[in-house]
Each structure stands twice: as structure tokens, then as C-alpha cells.
PDB file of C-alpha atoms and ligand atoms in Angstrom:
ATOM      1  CA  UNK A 179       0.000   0.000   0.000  1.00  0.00           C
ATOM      2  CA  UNK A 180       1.367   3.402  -1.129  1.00  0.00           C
ATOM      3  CA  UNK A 181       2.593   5.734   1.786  1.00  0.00           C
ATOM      4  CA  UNK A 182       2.817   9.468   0.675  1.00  0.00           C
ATOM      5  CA  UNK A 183       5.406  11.709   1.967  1.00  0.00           C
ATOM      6  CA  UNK A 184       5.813  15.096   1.518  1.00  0.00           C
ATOM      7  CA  UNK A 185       8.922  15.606  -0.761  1.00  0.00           C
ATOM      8  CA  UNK A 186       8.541  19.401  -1.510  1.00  0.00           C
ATOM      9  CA  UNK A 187       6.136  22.555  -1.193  1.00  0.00           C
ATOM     10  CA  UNK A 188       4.636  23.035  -4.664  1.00  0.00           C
ATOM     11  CA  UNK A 189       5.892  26.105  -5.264  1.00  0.00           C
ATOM     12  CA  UNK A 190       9.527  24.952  -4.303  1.00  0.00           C
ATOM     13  CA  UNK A 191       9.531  22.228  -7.250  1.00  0.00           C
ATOM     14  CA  UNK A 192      12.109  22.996  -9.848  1.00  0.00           C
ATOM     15  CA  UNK A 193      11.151  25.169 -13.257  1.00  0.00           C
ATOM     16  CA  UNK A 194      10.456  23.344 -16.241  1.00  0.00           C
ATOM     17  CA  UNK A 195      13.772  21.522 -17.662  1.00  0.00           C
ATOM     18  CA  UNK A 196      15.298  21.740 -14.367  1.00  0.00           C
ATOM     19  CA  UNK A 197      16.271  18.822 -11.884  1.00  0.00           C
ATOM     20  CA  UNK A 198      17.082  19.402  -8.049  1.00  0.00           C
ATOM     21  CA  UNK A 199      18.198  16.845  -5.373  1.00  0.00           C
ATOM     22  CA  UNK A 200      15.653  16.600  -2.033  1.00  0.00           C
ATOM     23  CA  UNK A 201      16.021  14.311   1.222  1.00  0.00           C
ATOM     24  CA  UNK A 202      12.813  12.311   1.991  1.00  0.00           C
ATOM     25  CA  UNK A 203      13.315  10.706   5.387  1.00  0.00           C
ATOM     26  CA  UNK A 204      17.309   9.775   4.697  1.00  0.00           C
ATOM     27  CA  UNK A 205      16.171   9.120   0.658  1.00  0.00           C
ATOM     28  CA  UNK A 206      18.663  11.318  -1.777  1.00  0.00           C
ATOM     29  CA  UNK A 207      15.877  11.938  -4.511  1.00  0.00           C
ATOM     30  CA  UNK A 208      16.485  13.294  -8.090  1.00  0.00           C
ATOM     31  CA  UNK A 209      13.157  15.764  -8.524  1.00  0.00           C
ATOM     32  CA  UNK A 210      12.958  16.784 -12.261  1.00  0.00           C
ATOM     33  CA  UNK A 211      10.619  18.664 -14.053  1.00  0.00           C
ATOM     34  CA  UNK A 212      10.095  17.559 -17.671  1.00  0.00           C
ATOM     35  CA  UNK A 213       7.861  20.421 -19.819  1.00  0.00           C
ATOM     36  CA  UNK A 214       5.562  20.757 -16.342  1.00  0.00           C
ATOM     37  CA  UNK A 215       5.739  17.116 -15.188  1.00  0.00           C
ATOM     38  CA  UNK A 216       7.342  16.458 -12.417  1.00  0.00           C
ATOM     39  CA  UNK A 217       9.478  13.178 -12.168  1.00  0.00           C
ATOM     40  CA  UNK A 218      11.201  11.295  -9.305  1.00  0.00           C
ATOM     41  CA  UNK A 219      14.080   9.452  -9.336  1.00  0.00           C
ATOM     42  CA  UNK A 220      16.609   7.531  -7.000  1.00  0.00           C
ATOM     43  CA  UNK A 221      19.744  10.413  -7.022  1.00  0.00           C
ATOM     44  CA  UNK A 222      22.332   8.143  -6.953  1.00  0.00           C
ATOM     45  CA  UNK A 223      23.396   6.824 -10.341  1.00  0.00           C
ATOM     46  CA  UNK A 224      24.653   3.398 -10.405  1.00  0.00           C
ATOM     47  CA  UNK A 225      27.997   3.979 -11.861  1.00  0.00           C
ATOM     48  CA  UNK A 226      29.874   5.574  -9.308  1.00  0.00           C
ATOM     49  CA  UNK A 227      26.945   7.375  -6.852  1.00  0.00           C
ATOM     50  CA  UNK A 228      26.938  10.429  -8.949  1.00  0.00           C
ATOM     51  CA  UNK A 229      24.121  12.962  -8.002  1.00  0.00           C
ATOM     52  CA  UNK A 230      21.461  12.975 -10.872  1.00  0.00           C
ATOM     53  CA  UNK A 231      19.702  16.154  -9.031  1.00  0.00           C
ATOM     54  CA  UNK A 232      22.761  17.807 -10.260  1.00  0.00           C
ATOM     55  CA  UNK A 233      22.626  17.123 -13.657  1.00  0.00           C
ATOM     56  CA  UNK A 234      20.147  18.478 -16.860  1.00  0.00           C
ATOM     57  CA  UNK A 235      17.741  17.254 -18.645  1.00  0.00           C
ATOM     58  CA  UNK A 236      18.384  16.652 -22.498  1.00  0.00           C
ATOM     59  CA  UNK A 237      15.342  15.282 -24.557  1.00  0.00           C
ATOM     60  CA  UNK A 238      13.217  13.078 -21.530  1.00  0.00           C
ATOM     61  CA  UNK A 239      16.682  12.072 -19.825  1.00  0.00           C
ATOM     62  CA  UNK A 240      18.740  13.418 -16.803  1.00  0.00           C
ATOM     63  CA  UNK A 241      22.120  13.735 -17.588  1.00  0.00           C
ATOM     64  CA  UNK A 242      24.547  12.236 -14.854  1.00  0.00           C
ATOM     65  CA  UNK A 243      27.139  15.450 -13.712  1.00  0.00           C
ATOM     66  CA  UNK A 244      29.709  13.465 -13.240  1.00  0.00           C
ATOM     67  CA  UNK A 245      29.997  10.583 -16.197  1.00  0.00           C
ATOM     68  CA  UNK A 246      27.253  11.636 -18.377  1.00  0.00           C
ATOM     69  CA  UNK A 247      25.106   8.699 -18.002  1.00  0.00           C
ATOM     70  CA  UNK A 248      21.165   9.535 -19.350  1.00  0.00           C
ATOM     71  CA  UNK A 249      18.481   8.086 -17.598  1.00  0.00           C
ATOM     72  CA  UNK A 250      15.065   8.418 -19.156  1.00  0.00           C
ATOM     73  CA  UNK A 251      12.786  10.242 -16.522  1.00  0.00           C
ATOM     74  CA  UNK A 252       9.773   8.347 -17.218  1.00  0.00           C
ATOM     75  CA  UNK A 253      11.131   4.679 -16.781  1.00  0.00           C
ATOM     76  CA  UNK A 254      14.444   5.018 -15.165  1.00  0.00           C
ATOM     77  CA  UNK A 255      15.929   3.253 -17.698  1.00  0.00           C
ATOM     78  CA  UNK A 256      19.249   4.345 -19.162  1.00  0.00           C
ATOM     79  CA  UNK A 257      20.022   5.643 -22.561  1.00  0.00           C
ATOM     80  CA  UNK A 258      23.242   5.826 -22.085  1.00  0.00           C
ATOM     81  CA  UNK A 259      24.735   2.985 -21.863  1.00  0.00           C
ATOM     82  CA  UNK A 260      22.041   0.691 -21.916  1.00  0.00           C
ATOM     83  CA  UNK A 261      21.485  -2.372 -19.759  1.00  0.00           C
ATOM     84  CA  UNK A 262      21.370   0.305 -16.561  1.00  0.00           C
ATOM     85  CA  UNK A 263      18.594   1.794 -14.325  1.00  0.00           C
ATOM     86  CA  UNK A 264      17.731   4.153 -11.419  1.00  0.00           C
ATOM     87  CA  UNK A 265      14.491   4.030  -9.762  1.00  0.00           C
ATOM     88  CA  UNK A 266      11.966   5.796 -10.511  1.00  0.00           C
ATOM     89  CA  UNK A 267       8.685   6.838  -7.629  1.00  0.00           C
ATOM     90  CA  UNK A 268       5.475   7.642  -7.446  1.00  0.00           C
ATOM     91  CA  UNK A 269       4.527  11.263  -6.641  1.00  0.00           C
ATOM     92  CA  UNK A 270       1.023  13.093  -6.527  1.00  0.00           C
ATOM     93  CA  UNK A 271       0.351  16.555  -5.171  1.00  0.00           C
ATOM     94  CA  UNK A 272      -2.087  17.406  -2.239  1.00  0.00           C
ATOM     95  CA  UNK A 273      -3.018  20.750  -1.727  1.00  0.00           C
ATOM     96  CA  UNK A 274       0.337  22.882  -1.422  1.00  0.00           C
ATOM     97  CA  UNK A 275       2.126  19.823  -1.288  1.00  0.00           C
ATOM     98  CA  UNK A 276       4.298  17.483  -3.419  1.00  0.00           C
ATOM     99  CA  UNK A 277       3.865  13.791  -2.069  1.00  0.00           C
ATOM    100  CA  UNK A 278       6.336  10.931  -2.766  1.00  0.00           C
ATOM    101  CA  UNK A 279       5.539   7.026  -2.388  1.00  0.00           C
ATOM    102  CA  UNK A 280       9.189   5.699  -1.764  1.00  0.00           C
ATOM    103  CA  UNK A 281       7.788   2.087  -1.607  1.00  0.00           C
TER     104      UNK A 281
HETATM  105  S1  FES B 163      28.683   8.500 -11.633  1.00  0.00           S
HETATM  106 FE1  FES B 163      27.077   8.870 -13.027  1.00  0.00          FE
HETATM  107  S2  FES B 163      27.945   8.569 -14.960  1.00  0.00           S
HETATM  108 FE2  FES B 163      29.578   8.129 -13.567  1.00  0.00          FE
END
């Protein structure tokens, strides 16, 4: 059963085509927002623990900073190279708030 945290206010999300990194209860979370949709995804890319929420968005993909691995920001999976994957949660919003199911 799904269990909502807040992740964010909804005014603090990032602008469009902008990713930023938030801690949900210990959770390093890449928050990204694709064209108005917002997107959640583990920060930690599996290469070497790079921080996705400080990379960009190219096309539907964050960019790692540090290796420039893409991860799509709809399914986690990678573009580049393939074969890799972060994941990706569940998030609704509630009144002024952004919610996140971690799982
Ligand atoms: S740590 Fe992300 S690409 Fe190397």
C-alpha cells in the first residue's frame, strides 16, 4: 500500500527543464521537471553514486554530472549505456504539497 510523503512545497519544485536533489526521510531523490511534469528518481546513479539532481535534462533524460550517463525520466531506464537503471517513484500533489511514495 502506497505511503505518501511530503517531498517538496509546490511552489519549491524545480522550473520546467530543471532537476534538483531533495532528502525524503534519509532518501537522496532526483526531482525533475520535464515540460511541467514532475518526475522522481533515486539520485544516486549506479555507476559511481553520482548525483542525478545535479545534472540536466536533455530530450526526456537526466544527464549524470559526473559521467554523463542519461536516464530516461519516465522509466528510469538508461540511454546511455544501456542495460542500466535508477528508480523511478510515485509522486502526486495534495493541496500545497508534493507527495512521494518511496515504496
Ligand atoms: S557517476 Fe554517473 S555517470 Fe559516472
Amino acid at each position: 500500500m502506497a505511503e505518501w510523503i511530503k517531498i517538496c512545497g509546490a511552489t519549491e519544485v524545480p522550473e520546467p527543464g530543471k532537476v534538483m536533489e531533495a532528502d525524503v526521510n534519509g532518501v537522496q531523490i532526483c526531482l525533475a521537471n520535464l515540460n511541467g511534469e514532475l518526475a522522481a528518481l533515486d539520485n544516486l546513479c549506479p555507476h559511481r553514486q553520482g548525483p542525478l539532481g545535479q545534472g540536466w535534462i536533455e530530450g526526456e533524460a537526466v544527464i549524470c554530472p559526473w559521467h554523463s550517463w542519461a536516464f530516461n525520466l519516465k522509466t528510469g531506464q538508461s540511454e546511455y549505456p544501456a542495460h542500466e537503471r535508477v528508480k523511478v517513484f510515485p509522486l502526486k500533489k495534495e493541496g500545497e504539497d508534493v507527495l512521494i511514495d518511496l515504496g
